[in-house]
């Protein structure tokens, strides 16, 4: 069984297409420079936390706002 031919689209309004491409990739995220990213050692037994609670909450907020899976939000 053969596949149907791939649909080709013809762009007729290049100005709006190029503008949409420029707007699609612009995302600016500002963080407070005084925010502590590394966790403070707890002094208890076991593995210490790597990131602070504020850093984890910032990652989870980006996850919820952008609708990303956790792995993509962490890499973002």
XYZ file of C-alpha atoms in Angstrom:
76
model
C 0.000 0.000 0.000
C 1.498 3.330 -0.998
C 1.377 6.533 0.960
C -0.540 9.521 -0.318
C 1.659 12.338 -1.634
C 2.824 14.892 0.914
C 0.712 18.046 0.927
C 2.564 21.192 -0.091
C 1.458 24.597 1.082
C 2.039 27.816 -0.812
C 2.586 30.958 1.237
C 0.832 33.926 -0.293
C 1.349 36.572 2.388
C 5.088 36.564 3.085
C 5.065 39.723 5.200
C 2.713 38.342 7.843
C 4.428 34.931 7.677
C 7.855 36.434 8.420
C 6.411 38.577 11.209
C 4.785 35.526 12.784
C 8.125 33.675 12.682
C 9.854 36.567 14.446
C 7.212 36.719 17.176
C 7.140 32.971 17.698
C 10.611 32.732 19.193
C 10.649 35.734 21.518
C 10.457 34.825 25.167
C 12.100 36.845 27.896
C 12.251 35.533 31.448
C 13.692 37.687 34.206
C 14.830 36.281 37.526
C 15.703 38.177 40.664
C 19.525 38.279 40.829
C 19.449 37.899 44.604
C 17.514 34.614 44.369
C 19.465 31.705 45.829
C 19.604 28.801 43.345
C 21.659 26.312 45.374
C 20.125 24.782 48.468
C 21.595 25.421 51.888
C 23.155 22.265 53.407
C 20.763 20.846 55.980
C 23.376 19.048 58.094
C 21.222 15.899 58.188
C 22.085 12.451 56.904
C 21.420 11.515 53.298
C 21.832 13.262 50.014
C 21.608 17.032 50.200
C 19.273 19.035 47.990
C 20.845 20.465 44.857
C 18.445 23.350 44.212
C 16.609 25.644 46.603
C 12.854 25.582 47.060
C 12.592 28.901 45.170
C 14.423 27.447 42.146
C 12.156 24.379 42.110
C 9.061 26.559 42.363
C 10.289 28.757 39.477
C 10.735 25.646 37.313
C 7.275 24.345 38.185
C 5.746 27.761 37.449
C 7.317 27.776 33.963
C 6.033 24.227 33.482
C 2.477 25.287 34.299
C 2.550 28.536 32.304
C 4.025 27.077 29.122
C 2.315 23.693 29.335
C 5.597 21.794 29.123
C 6.434 18.360 30.477
C 8.709 18.527 33.523
C 11.794 17.300 31.629
C 11.409 20.059 29.010
C 10.776 22.704 31.670
C 13.922 21.625 33.519
C 15.969 21.850 30.331
C 14.442 25.194 29.474
